[in-house]
mmCIF file of C-alpha atoms in Angstrom:
data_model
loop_
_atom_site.group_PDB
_atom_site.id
_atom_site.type_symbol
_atom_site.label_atom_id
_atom_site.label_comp_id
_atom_site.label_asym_id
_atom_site.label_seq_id
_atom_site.Cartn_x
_atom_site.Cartn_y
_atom_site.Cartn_z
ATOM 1 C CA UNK A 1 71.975 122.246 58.543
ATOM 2 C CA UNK A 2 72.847 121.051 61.994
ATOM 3 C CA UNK A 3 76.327 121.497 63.528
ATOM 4 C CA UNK A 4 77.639 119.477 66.404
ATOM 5 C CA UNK A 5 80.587 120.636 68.219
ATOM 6 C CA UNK A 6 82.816 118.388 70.116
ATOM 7 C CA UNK A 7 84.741 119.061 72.855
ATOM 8 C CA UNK A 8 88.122 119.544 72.448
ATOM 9 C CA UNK A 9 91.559 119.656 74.205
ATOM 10 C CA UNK A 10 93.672 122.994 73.703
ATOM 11 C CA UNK A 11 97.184 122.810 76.302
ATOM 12 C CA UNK A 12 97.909 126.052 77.289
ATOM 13 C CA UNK A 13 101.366 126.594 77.333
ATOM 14 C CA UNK A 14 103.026 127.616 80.861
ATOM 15 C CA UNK A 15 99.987 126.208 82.413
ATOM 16 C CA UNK A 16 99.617 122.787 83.944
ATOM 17 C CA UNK A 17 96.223 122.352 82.973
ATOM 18 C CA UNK A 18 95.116 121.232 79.513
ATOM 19 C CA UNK A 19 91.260 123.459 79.414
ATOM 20 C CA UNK A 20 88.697 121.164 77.292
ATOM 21 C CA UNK A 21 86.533 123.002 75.408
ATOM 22 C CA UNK A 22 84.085 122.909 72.189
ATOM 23 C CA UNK A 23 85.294 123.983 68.896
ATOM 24 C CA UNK A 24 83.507 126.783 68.213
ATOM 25 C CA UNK A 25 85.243 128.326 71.142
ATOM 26 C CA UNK A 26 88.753 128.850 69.101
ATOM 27 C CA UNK A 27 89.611 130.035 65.880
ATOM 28 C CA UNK A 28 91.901 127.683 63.459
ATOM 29 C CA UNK A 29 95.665 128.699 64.203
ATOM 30 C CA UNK A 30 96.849 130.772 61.296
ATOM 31 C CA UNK A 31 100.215 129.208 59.533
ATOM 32 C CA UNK A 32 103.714 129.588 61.411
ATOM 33 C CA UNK A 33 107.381 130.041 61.016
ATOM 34 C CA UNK A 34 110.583 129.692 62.915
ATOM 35 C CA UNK A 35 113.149 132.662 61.534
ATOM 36 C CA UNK A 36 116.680 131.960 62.482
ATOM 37 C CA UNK A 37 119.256 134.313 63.194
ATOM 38 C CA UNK A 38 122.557 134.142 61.356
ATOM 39 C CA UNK A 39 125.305 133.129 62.779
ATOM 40 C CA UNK A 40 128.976 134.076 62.803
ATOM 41 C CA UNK A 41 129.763 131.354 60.686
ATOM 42 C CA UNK A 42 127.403 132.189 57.651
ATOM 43 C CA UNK A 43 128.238 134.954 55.083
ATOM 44 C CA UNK A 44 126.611 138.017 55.307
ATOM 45 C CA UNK A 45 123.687 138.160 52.882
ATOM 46 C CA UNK A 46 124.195 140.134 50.089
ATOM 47 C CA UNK A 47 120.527 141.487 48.871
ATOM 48 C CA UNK A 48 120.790 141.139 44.989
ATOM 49 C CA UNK A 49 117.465 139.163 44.465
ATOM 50 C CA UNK A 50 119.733 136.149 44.054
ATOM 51 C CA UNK A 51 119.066 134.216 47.142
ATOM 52 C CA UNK A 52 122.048 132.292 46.313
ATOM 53 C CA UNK A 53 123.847 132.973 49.579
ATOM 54 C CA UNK A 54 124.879 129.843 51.600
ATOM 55 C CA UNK A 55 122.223 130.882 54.479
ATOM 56 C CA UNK A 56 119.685 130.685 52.455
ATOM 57 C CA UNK A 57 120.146 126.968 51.589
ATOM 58 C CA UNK A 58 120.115 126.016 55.219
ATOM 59 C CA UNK A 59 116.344 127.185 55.802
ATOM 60 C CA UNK A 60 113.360 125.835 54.707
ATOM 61 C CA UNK A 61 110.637 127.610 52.450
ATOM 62 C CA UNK A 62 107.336 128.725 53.746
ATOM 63 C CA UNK A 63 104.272 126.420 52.623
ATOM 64 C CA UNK A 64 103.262 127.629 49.069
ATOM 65 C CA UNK A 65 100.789 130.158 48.881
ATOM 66 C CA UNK A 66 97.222 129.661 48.697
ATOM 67 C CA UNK A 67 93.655 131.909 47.504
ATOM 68 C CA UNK A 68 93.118 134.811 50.389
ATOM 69 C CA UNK A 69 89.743 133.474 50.736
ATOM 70 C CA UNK A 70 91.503 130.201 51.896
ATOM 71 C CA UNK A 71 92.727 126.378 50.948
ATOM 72 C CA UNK A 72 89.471 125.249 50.219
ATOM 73 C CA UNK A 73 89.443 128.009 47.215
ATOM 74 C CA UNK A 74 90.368 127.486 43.310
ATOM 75 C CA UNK A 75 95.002 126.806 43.639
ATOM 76 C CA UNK A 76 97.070 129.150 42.273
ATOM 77 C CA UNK A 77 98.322 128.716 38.873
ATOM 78 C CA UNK A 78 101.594 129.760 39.460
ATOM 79 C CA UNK A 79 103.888 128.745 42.993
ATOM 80 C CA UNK A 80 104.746 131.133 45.394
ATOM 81 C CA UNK A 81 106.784 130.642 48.580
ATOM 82 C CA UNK A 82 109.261 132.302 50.890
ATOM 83 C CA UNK A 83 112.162 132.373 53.772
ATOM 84 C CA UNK A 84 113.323 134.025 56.339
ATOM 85 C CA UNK A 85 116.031 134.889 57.845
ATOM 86 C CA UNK A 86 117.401 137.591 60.736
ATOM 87 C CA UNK A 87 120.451 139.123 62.618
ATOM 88 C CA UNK A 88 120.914 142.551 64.749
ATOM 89 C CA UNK A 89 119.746 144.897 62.290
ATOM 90 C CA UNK A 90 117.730 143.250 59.966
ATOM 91 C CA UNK A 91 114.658 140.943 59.062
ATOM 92 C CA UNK A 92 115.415 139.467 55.606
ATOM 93 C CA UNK A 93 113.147 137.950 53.390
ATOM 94 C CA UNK A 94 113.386 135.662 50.272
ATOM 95 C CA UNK A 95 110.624 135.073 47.662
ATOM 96 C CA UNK A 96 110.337 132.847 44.601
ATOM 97 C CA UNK A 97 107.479 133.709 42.548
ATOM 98 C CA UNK A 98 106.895 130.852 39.356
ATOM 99 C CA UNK A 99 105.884 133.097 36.647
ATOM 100 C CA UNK A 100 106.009 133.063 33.207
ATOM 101 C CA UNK A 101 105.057 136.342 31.518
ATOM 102 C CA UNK A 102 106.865 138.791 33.671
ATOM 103 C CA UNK A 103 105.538 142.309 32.601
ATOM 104 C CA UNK A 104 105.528 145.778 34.357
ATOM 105 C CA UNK A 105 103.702 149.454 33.565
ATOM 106 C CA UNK A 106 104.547 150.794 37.113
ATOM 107 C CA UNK A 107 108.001 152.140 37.375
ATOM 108 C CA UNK A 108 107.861 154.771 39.646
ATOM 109 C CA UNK A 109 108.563 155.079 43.638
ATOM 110 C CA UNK A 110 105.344 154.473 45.430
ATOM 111 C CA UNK A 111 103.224 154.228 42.153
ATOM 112 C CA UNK A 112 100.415 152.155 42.679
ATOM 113 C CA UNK A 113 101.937 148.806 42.628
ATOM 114 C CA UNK A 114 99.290 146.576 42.462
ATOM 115 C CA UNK A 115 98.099 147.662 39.636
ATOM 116 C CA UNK A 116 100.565 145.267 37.971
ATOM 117 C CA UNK A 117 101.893 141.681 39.461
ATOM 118 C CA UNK A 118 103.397 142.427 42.678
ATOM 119 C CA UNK A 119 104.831 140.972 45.923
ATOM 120 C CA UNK A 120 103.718 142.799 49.106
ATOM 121 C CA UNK A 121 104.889 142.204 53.024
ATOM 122 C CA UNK A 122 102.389 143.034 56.058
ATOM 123 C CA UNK A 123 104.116 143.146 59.618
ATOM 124 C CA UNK A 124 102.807 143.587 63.034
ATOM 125 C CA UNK A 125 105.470 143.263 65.272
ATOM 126 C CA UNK A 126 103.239 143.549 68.927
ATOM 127 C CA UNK A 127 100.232 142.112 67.611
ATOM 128 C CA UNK A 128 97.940 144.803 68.011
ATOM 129 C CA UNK A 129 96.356 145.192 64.877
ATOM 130 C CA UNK A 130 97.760 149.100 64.667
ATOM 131 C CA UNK A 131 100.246 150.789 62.895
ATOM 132 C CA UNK A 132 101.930 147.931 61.216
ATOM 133 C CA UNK A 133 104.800 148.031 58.283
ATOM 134 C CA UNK A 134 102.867 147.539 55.089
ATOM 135 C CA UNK A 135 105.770 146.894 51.633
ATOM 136 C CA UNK A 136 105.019 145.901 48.216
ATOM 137 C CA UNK A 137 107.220 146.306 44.880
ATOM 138 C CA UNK A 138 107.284 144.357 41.885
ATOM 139 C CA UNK A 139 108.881 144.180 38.472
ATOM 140 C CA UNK A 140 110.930 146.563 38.267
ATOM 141 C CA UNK A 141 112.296 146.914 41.413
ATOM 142 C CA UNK A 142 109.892 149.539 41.933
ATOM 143 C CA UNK A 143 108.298 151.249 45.473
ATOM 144 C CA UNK A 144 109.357 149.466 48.559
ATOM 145 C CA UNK A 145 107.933 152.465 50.476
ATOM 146 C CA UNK A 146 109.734 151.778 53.459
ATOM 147 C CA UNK A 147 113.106 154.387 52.404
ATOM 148 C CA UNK A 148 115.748 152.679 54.599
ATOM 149 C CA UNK A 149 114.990 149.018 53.494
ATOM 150 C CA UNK A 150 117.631 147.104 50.886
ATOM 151 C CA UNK A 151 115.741 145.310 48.225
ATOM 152 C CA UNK A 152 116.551 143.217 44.795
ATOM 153 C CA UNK A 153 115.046 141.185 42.208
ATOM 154 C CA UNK A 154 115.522 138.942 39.809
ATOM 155 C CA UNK A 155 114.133 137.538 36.725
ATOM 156 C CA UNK A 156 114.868 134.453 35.183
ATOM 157 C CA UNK A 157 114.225 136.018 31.816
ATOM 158 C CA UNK A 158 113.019 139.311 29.893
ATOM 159 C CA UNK A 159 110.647 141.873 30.910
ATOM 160 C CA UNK A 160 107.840 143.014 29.037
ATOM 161 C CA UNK A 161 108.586 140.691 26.051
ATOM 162 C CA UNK A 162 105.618 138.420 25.150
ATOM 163 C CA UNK A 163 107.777 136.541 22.757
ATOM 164 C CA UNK A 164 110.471 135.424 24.961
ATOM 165 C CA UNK A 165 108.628 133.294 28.400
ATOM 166 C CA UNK A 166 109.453 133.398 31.574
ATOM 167 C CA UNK A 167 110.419 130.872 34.563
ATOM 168 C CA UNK A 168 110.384 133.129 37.725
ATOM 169 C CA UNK A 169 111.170 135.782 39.264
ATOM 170 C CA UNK A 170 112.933 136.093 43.073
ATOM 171 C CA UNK A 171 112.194 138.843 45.735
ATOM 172 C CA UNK A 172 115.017 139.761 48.174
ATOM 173 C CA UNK A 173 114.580 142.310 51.420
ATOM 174 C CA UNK A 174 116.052 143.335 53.893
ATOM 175 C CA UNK A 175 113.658 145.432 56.526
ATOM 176 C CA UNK A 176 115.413 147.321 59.112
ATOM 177 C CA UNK A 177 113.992 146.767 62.968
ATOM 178 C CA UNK A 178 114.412 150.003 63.912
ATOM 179 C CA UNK A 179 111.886 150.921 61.446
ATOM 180 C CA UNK A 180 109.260 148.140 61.726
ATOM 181 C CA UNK A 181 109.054 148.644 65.378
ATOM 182 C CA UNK A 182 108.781 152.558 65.278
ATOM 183 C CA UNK A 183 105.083 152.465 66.260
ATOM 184 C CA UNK A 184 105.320 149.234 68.451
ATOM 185 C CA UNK A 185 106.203 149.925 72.105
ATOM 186 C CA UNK A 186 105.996 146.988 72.856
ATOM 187 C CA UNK A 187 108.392 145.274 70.337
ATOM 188 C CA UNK A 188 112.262 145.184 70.737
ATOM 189 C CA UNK A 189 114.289 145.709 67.965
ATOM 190 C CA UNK A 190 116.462 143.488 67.081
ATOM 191 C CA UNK A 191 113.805 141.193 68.869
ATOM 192 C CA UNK A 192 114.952 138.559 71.576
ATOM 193 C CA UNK A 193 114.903 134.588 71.452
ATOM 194 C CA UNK A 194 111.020 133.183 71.054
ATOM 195 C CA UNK A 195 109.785 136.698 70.447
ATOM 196 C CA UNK A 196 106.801 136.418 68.169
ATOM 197 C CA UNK A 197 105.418 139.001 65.702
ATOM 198 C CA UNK A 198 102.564 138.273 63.320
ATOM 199 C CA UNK A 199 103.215 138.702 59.425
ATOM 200 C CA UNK A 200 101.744 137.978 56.198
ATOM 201 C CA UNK A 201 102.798 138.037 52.486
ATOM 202 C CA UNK A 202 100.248 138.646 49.136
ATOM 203 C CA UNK A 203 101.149 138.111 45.936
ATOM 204 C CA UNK A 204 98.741 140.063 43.169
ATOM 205 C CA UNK A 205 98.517 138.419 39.542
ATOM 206 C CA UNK A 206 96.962 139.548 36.603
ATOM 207 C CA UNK A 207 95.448 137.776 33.482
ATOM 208 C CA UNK A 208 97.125 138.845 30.920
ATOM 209 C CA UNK A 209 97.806 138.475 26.981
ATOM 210 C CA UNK A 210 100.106 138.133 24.018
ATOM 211 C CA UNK A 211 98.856 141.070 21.663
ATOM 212 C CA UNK A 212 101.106 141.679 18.585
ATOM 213 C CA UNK A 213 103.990 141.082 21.092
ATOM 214 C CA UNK A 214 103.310 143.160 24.124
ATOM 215 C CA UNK A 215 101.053 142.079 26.933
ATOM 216 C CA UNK A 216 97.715 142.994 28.053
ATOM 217 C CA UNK A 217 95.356 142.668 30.722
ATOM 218 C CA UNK A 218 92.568 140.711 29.998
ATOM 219 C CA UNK A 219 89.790 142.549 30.096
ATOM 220 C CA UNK A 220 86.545 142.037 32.824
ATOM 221 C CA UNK A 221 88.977 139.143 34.241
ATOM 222 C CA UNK A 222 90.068 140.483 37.953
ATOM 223 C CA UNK A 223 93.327 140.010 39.430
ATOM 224 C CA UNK A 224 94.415 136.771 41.691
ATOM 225 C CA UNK A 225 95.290 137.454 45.366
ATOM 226 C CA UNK A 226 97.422 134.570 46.710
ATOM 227 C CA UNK A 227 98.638 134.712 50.434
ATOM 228 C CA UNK A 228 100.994 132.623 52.740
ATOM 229 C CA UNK A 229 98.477 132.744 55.745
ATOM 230 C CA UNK A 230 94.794 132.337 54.701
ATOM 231 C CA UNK A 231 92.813 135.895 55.230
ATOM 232 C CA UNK A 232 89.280 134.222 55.015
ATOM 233 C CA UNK A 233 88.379 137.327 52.651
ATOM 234 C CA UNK A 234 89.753 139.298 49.760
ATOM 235 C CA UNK A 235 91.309 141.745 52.040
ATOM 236 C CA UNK A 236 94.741 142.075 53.241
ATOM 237 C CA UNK A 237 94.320 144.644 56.092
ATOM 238 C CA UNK A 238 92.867 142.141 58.479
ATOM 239 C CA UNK A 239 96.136 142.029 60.824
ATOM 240 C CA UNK A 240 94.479 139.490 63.227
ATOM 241 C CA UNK A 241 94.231 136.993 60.861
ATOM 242 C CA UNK A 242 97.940 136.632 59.662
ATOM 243 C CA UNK A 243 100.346 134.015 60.419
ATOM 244 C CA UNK A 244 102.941 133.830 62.911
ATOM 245 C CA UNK A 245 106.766 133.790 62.652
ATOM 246 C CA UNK A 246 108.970 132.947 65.909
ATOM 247 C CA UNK A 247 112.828 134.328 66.275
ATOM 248 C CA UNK A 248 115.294 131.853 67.381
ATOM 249 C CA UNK A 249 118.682 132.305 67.739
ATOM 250 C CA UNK A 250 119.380 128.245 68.027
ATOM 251 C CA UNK A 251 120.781 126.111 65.491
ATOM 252 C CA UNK A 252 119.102 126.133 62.239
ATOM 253 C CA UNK A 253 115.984 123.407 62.168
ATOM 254 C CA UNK A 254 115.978 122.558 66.193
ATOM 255 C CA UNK A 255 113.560 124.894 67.254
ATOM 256 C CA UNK A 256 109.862 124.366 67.192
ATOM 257 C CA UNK A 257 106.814 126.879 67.046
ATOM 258 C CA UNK A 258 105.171 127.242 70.522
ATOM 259 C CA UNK A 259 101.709 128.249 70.298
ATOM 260 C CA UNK A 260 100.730 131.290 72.094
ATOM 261 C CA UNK A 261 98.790 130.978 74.977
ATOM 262 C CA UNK A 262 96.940 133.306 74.653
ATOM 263 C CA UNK A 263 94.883 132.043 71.636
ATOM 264 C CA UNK A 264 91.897 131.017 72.592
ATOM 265 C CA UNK A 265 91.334 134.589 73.954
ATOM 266 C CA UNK A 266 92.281 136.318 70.889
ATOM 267 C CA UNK A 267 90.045 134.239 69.096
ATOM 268 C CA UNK A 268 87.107 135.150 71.486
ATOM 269 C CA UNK A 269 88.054 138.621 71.029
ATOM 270 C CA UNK A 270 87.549 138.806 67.477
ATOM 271 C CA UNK A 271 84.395 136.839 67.346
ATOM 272 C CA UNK A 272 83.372 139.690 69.929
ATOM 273 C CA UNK A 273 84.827 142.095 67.733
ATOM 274 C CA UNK A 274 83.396 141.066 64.070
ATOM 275 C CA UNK A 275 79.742 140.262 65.820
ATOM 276 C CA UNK A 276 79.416 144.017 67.386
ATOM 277 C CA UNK A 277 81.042 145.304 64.056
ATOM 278 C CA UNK A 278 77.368 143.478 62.734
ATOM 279 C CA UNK A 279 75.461 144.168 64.972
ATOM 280 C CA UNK A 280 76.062 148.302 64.793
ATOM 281 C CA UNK A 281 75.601 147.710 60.808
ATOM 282 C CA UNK A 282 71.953 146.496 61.209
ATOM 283 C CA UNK A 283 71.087 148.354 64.758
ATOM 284 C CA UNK A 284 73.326 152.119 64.716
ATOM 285 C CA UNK A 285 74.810 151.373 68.091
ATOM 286 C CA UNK A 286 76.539 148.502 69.947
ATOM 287 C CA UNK A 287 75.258 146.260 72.947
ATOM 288 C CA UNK A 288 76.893 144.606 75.774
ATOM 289 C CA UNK A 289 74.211 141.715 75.844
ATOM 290 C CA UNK A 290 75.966 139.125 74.403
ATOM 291 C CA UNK A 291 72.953 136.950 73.811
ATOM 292 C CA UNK A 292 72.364 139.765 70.875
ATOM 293 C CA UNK A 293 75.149 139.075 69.351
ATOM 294 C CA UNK A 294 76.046 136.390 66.328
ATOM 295 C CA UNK A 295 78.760 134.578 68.108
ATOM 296 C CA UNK A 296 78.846 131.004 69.108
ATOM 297 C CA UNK A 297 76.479 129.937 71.688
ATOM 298 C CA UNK A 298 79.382 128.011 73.617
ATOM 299 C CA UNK A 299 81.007 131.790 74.004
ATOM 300 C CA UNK A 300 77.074 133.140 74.711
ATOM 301 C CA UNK A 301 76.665 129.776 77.675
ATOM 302 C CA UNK A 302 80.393 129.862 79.393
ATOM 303 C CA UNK A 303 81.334 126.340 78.017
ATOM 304 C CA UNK A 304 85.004 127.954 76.893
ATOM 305 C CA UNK A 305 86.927 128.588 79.718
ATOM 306 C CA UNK A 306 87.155 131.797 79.869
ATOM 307 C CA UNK A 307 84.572 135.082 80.969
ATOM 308 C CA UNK A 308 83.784 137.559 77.634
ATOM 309 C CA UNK A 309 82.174 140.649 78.575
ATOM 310 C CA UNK A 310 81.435 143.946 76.401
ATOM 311 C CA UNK A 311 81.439 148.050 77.430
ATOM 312 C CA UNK A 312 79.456 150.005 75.571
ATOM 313 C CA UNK A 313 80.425 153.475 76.168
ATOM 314 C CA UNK A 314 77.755 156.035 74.951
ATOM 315 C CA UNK A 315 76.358 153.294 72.138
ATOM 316 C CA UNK A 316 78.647 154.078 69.524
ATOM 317 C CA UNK A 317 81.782 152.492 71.293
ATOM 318 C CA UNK A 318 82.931 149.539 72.850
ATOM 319 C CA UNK A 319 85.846 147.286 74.781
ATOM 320 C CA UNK A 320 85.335 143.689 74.944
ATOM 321 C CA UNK A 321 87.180 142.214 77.517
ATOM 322 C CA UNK A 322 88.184 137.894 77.666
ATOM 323 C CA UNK A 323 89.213 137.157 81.081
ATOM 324 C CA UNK A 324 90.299 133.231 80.869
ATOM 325 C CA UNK A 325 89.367 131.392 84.007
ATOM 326 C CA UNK A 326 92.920 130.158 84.329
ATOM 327 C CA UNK A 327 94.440 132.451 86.295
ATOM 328 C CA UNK A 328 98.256 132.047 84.873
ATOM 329 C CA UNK A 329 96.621 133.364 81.251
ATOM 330 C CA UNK A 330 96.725 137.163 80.989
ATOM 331 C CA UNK A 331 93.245 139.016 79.927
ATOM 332 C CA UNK A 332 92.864 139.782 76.539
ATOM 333 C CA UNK A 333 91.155 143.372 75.804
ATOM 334 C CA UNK A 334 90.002 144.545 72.199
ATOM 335 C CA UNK A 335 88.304 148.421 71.131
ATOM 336 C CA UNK A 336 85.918 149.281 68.449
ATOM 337 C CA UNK A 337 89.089 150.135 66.555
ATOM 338 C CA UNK A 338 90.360 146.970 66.447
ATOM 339 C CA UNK A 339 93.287 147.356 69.198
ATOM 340 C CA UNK A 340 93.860 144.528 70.444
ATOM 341 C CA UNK A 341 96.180 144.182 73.997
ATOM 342 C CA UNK A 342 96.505 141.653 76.894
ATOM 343 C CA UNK A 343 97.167 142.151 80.360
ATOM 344 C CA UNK A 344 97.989 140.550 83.596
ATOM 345 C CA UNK A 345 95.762 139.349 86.292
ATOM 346 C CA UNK A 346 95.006 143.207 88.482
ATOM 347 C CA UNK A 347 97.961 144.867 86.719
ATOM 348 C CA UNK A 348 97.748 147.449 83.417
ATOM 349 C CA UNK A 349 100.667 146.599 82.156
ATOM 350 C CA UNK A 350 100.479 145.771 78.372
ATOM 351 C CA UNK A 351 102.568 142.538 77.546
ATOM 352 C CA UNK A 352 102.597 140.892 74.010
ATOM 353 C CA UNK A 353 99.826 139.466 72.019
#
């Protein structure tokens, strides 16, 4: 099968110049959100799994929740979407899971949750791929690992009664800043106006049956992994490829998502990083020769505006370094680790992602 790649147009923001460049040069931009911080009008939310507080109803839901592996996989049988919402201390988040057969064997704190239907939060606040938040709890209120969070649910019905159906059940948090930036240096807590972390939300859903009125798994039938942000793979802990939520402290529903900038080098960065990651699986070491590598041959041929190179430090690591060929765009740098981190033109100052 042939491909053809036309050129395209990407504006990078606090440039002048719009950079044209083919396709294959940028990954698709992952799904994005504008959080608003309350203001001193709005009650305080109260976290009882309600999400009947007034702020609440002034924000718009997340798009519904598709397969991990991505939109073009089977839809989920059941609809899943969120909200967000912020002040000074805390990030809070609303869910509303459709669901009709709510059930639960995990009751315990930090039991493996997953193990039944759950709702689970990823955050990265600087974008680096490291050391990021990681929360899930279901029905019950059960885990929440994170000790100094406030959470609540609610169900629209019974629990663990196959004779009685469901409707829903609702997800409310409250994550402290102070905690989800502990390992982010980079990251301000609360954050400022336009800051931008990435984030990601999974929902985990059984098969399961009405036997003599209790439920079951059904057996040899895995679970379904629905996501807010597409992961292109059945795997949660890929922190590059989450989506994107921007804090605003403007008027609810004025502010629009800016695009980083930096994009197109983050995308060349983990093409670098997922072809060296293949190439040490089928060779034992890694190579700075790009034109070994399985990455586009516009990235191979310069056609993207910007200059990838790869270190290879004693064959069994690496840094890949994108330097953009606008001169306004910061560098973008990523390890064999996964560490991702961006800096300015003949500076080593990190800056944000």
């Amino acid at each position: 099968m042939w491909l053809i790649w036309v050129p395209v147009c990407f504006l990078l923001f606090f440039s002048i110049l719009a950079n044209c460049f083919p396709t294959d040069c940028v990954h698709p931009f992952p799904r994005s959100y504008v959080v608003y911080h309350l203001n001193e009008l709005q009650e305080a939310i109260h976290v009882d799994g309600k999400l009947n507080d007034e702020a609440w109803n002034s924000v718009a839901w997340t798009e519904d929740f598709i397969d991990i592996q991505g939109p073009d996989w089977k839809k989920p049988r059941f609809r899943t979407h969120a909200k967000m919402l912020w002040d000074d201390a805390y990030l809070y988040i609303g869910a509303f899971l459709q669901e009709t057969d709510v059930w639960a064997n995990q009751t315990k704190h930090d039991s493996v949750v997953y193990q039944d239907n759950d709702f689970e939060v990823f955050v990265d606040p600087d974008g680096d791929t490291h050391w990021y938040p990681y929360i899930n709890g279901g029905t019950p209120n059960s885990s929440w690992e994170m000790p100094t969070l406030k959470s609540a649910i609610f169900v629209s019905g019974p629990v663990n009664n196959a004779s009685l159906p469901d409707k829903f059940w609702t997800v409310e948090l409250a994550l402290p800043f102070s905690d989800l930036v502990d390992h982010s240096p980079t990251a301000s807590a609360p954050p400022n106006n336009k800051d931008q972390w990435r984030i990601n939300f999974s929902r985990v859903e059984w098969h399961v049956r009405n036997v003599n009125g209790h439920y079951e798994k059904v057996p040899n039938v895995p679970e379904d992994n629905w996501v807010w942000s597409s992961q292109g793979a059945i795997n949660m802990h890929l922190p590059e490829r989450w989506g994107f939520i921007q804090f605003s402290t403007d008027a609810v529903n004025t502010t629009q998502f800016v695009r980083t900038r930096n994009w197109p080098a983050y995308s060349a960065l983990v093409m670098l990083y997922e072809a060296e990651k293949k190439f040490i699986a089928v060779n034992g070491y890694y190579t700075a020769n790009l034109t070994q590598l399985e990455i586009p041959a516009s990235l191979k041929t310069g056609q993207c505006q910007y200059e990838p190179a790869v270190q290879v430090v004693k064959l069994y690591n690496f840094e890949a370094t994108v330097k953009p060929l606008n001169q306004r765009i910061p560098v973008g740098h990523i390890r064999d680790d996964r560490f991702i981190w961006f800096t300015e033109r003949d500076k080593h100052n990190e800056i944000e992602v």
